């Protein structure tokens, strides 16, 4: 999971022009001024990197970076494990 989180952090930081170290698992997306487009773009980049499609339902209710990447990673694990 660590590699997945690191990649997500780097992608989001690049999109928002931030230092990746400013983003931790407890960081609220709104505190980063990340809007839904930023989140969707991060998800699309992760989909490309992992050749998977993430569901969009329920993601809008996630508040922190950690909640978001955990939900995405759990879906990735389900897909990988059949």
Coordinates of N, CA and C in Angstrom, one line a residue:
X1 N 0.8 -1.2 0.0 CA 0.0 0.0 0.0 C 0.9 1.3 0.0
X2 N 2.0 1.1 0.6 CA 2.9 2.3 0.7 C 3.2 2.9 -0.7
X3 N 3.5 2.1 -1.7 CA 3.8 2.6 -3.0 C 2.6 3.3 -3.6
X4 N 1.5 2.7 -3.4 CA 0.2 3.3 -3.9 C 0.0 4.7 -3.3
X5 N 0.2 4.8 -2.0 CA 0.0 6.1 -1.3 C 1.0 7.1 -1.8
X6 N 2.2 6.6 -1.9 CA 3.3 7.6 -2.4 C 3.0 8.1 -3.8
X7 N 2.5 7.2 -4.7 CA 2.2 7.7 -6.0 C 1.0 8.6 -6.0
X8 N 0.0 8.3 -5.3 CA -1.2 9.2 -5.2 C -0.8 10.5 -4.6
X9 N 0.1 10.5 -3.6 CA 0.6 11.8 -3.0 C 1.3 12.6 -4.0
X10 N 2.2 12.0 -4.8 CA 3.0 12.7 -5.8 C 2.1 13.3 -6.9
X11 N 1.2 12.5 -7.3 CA 0.2 13.0 -8.4 C -0.5 14.2 -7.9
X12 N -1.1 14.1 -6.7 CA -1.9 15.2 -6.2 C -1.1 16.4 -5.9
X13 N 0.1 16.2 -5.3 CA 1.0 17.3 -5.1 C 1.3 18.0 -6.4
X14 N 1.6 17.3 -7.4 CA 2.0 17.9 -8.7 C 0.8 18.7 -9.2
X15 N -0.4 18.1 -9.1 CA -1.6 18.8 -9.6 C -1.8 20.1 -8.9
X16 N -1.6 20.1 -7.6 CA -1.8 21.3 -6.8 C -0.6 22.2 -6.6
X17 N 0.5 21.8 -7.2 CA 1.7 22.6 -7.1 C 2.2 22.7 -5.6
X18 N 2.2 21.5 -4.9 CA 2.6 21.5 -3.5 C 3.8 20.5 -3.4
X19 N 4.4 20.6 -2.3 CA 5.5 19.7 -1.9 C 4.7 18.4 -1.4
X20 N 5.0 17.2 -1.9 CA 4.3 16.0 -1.5 C 4.4 15.8 0.0
X21 N 5.4 16.3 0.7 CA 5.5 16.1 2.1 C 4.4 16.9 2.9
X22 N 3.7 17.9 2.2 CA 2.7 18.6 2.8 C 1.4 17.8 2.9
X23 N 1.4 16.6 2.2 CA 0.2 15.8 2.2 C 0.4 14.5 3.0
X24 N -0.4 14.4 4.1 CA -0.3 13.1 4.9 C -1.7 12.5 4.9
X25 N -1.7 11.3 5.5 CA -3.0 10.6 5.6 C -4.1 11.3 6.3
X26 N -3.8 12.2 7.2 CA -4.8 13.0 7.9 C -5.2 14.3 7.2
X27 N -4.5 14.7 6.2 CA -4.7 16.0 5.5 C -6.1 16.0 4.9
X28 N -6.9 17.0 5.2 CA -8.2 17.2 4.6 C -8.0 17.7 3.2
X29 N -8.8 17.1 2.3 CA -8.7 17.5 0.9 C -9.0 19.0 0.7
X30 N -10.0 19.5 1.5 CA -10.4 20.9 1.4 C -9.3 21.8 1.9
X31 N -8.5 21.3 2.8 CA -7.3 22.2 3.3 C -6.3 22.3 2.2
X32 N -6.3 21.4 1.3 CA -5.3 21.5 0.1 C -5.9 22.3 -1.0
X33 N -7.1 22.8 -0.8 CA -7.9 23.4 -1.9 C -8.0 22.5 -3.1
X34 N -8.2 21.2 -2.8 CA -8.4 20.2 -3.9 C -9.9 20.2 -4.2
X35 N -10.2 20.4 -5.4 CA -11.7 20.3 -5.8 C -11.9 18.9 -6.4
X36 N -13.2 18.7 -6.8 CA -13.5 17.4 -7.3 C -12.8 17.1 -8.6
X37 N -12.5 18.1 -9.4 CA -11.7 17.8 -10.6 C -10.3 17.3 -10.3
X38 N -9.7 17.9 -9.3 CA -8.3 17.5 -8.9 C -8.3 16.0 -8.4
X39 N -9.4 15.7 -7.7 CA -9.5 14.3 -7.2 C -9.7 13.3 -8.3
X40 N -10.6 13.7 -9.3 CA -10.9 12.9 -10.4 C -9.6 12.7 -11.3
X41 N -8.8 13.8 -11.4 CA -7.6 13.7 -12.2 C -6.6 12.7 -11.5
X42 N -6.5 12.8 -10.2 CA -5.6 11.9 -9.5 C -6.1 10.5 -9.7
X43 N -7.4 10.2 -9.6 CA -7.9 8.9 -9.7 C -7.6 8.4 -11.1
X44 N -7.8 9.2 -12.1 CA -7.5 8.8 -13.5 C -6.1 8.4 -13.7
X45 N -5.2 9.2 -13.1 CA -3.7 8.9 -13.2 C -3.4 7.5 -12.5
X46 N -4.1 7.3 -11.4 CA -3.9 6.0 -10.7 C -4.5 4.8 -11.5
X47 N -5.6 5.1 -12.2 CA -6.2 4.1 -13.0 C -5.2 3.7 -14.1
X48 N -4.6 4.7 -14.7 CA -3.7 4.4 -15.8 C -2.4 3.7 -15.3
X49 N -2.0 4.1 -14.1 CA -0.8 3.5 -13.5 C -1.0 2.0 -13.2
X50 N -2.2 1.7 -12.7 CA -2.5 0.3 -12.2 C -3.4 -0.5 -13.1
X51 N -3.8 0.1 -14.3 CA -4.6 -0.5 -15.2 C -5.9 -1.1 -14.6
X52 N -6.6 -0.2 -13.9 CA -7.8 -0.6 -13.2 C -8.8 0.6 -13.3
X53 N -10.1 0.3 -13.1 CA -11.1 1.3 -13.1 C -11.7 1.4 -11.7
X54 N -11.6 2.6 -11.1 CA -12.1 2.8 -9.8 C -13.6 3.3 -9.8
X55 N -14.4 2.8 -8.9 CA -15.8 3.3 -8.9 C -15.8 4.7 -8.4
X56 N -16.7 5.5 -8.9 CA -16.8 6.9 -8.4 C -17.8 7.1 -7.2
X57 N -18.7 6.1 -7.1 CA -19.7 6.2 -6.0 C -19.1 6.2 -4.7
X58 N -19.5 7.1 -3.8 CA -19.1 7.2 -2.5 C -17.8 8.0 -2.2
X59 N -17.1 8.2 -3.3 CA -15.8 8.9 -3.0 C -16.0 10.4 -2.6
X60 N -17.1 11.0 -3.0 CA -17.3 12.4 -2.7 C -17.5 12.6 -1.2
X61 N -17.8 11.6 -0.5 CA -18.0 11.7 1.0 C -16.8 11.6 1.8
X62 N -15.7 11.2 1.1 CA -14.4 11.0 1.8 C -13.7 12.4 2.0
X63 N -13.3 12.6 3.3 CA -12.8 13.9 3.7 C -11.3 14.1 3.6
X64 N -10.6 13.0 4.0 CA -9.1 13.1 4.0 C -8.4 12.4 2.9
X65 N -7.2 12.8 2.7 CA -6.4 12.1 1.7 C -6.3 10.6 2.0
X66 N -6.1 10.3 3.3 CA -6.0 8.9 3.7 C -7.3 8.1 3.5
X67 N -8.4 8.7 3.7 CA -9.7 8.0 3.5 C -9.8 7.7 2.0
X68 N -9.4 8.7 1.2 CA -9.6 8.5 -0.3 C -8.6 7.4 -0.8
X69 N -7.3 7.5 -0.4 CA -6.4 6.4 -1.0 C -6.7 5.1 -0.4
X70 N -7.2 5.0 0.9 CA -7.5 3.7 1.4 C -8.7 3.1 0.7
X71 N -9.7 3.8 0.4 CA -10.8 3.3 -0.4 C -10.4 2.9 -1.8
X72 N -9.6 3.6 -2.4 CA -9.1 3.3 -3.8 C -8.2 2.0 -3.7
X73 N -7.3 1.9 -2.7 CA -6.4 0.8 -2.5 C -7.2 -0.5 -2.2
X74 N -8.3 -0.4 -1.4 CA -9.1 -1.5 -1.1 C -9.8 -2.1 -2.3
X75 N -10.2 -1.2 -3.2 CA -10.8 -1.6 -4.5 C -9.8 -2.3 -5.4
X76 N -8.6 -1.7 -5.4 CA -7.5 -2.3 -6.2 C -7.2 -3.7 -5.7
X77 N -7.2 -3.9 -4.4 CA -6.9 -5.2 -3.9 C -8.0 -6.2 -4.3
X78 N -9.3 -5.8 -4.2 CA -10.4 -6.6 -4.6 C -10.3 -7.1 -6.0
X79 N -9.9 -6.1 -6.9 CA -9.8 -6.4 -8.3 C -8.7 -7.4 -8.6
X80 N -7.5 -7.2 -7.9 CA -6.4 -8.0 -8.1 C -6.6 -9.5 -7.6
X81 N -7.4 -9.6 -6.5 CA -7.6 -10.9 -5.9 C -8.9 -11.6 -6.4
X82 N -9.5 -11.0 -7.4 CA -10.7 -11.6 -8.0 C -11.9 -11.5 -7.2

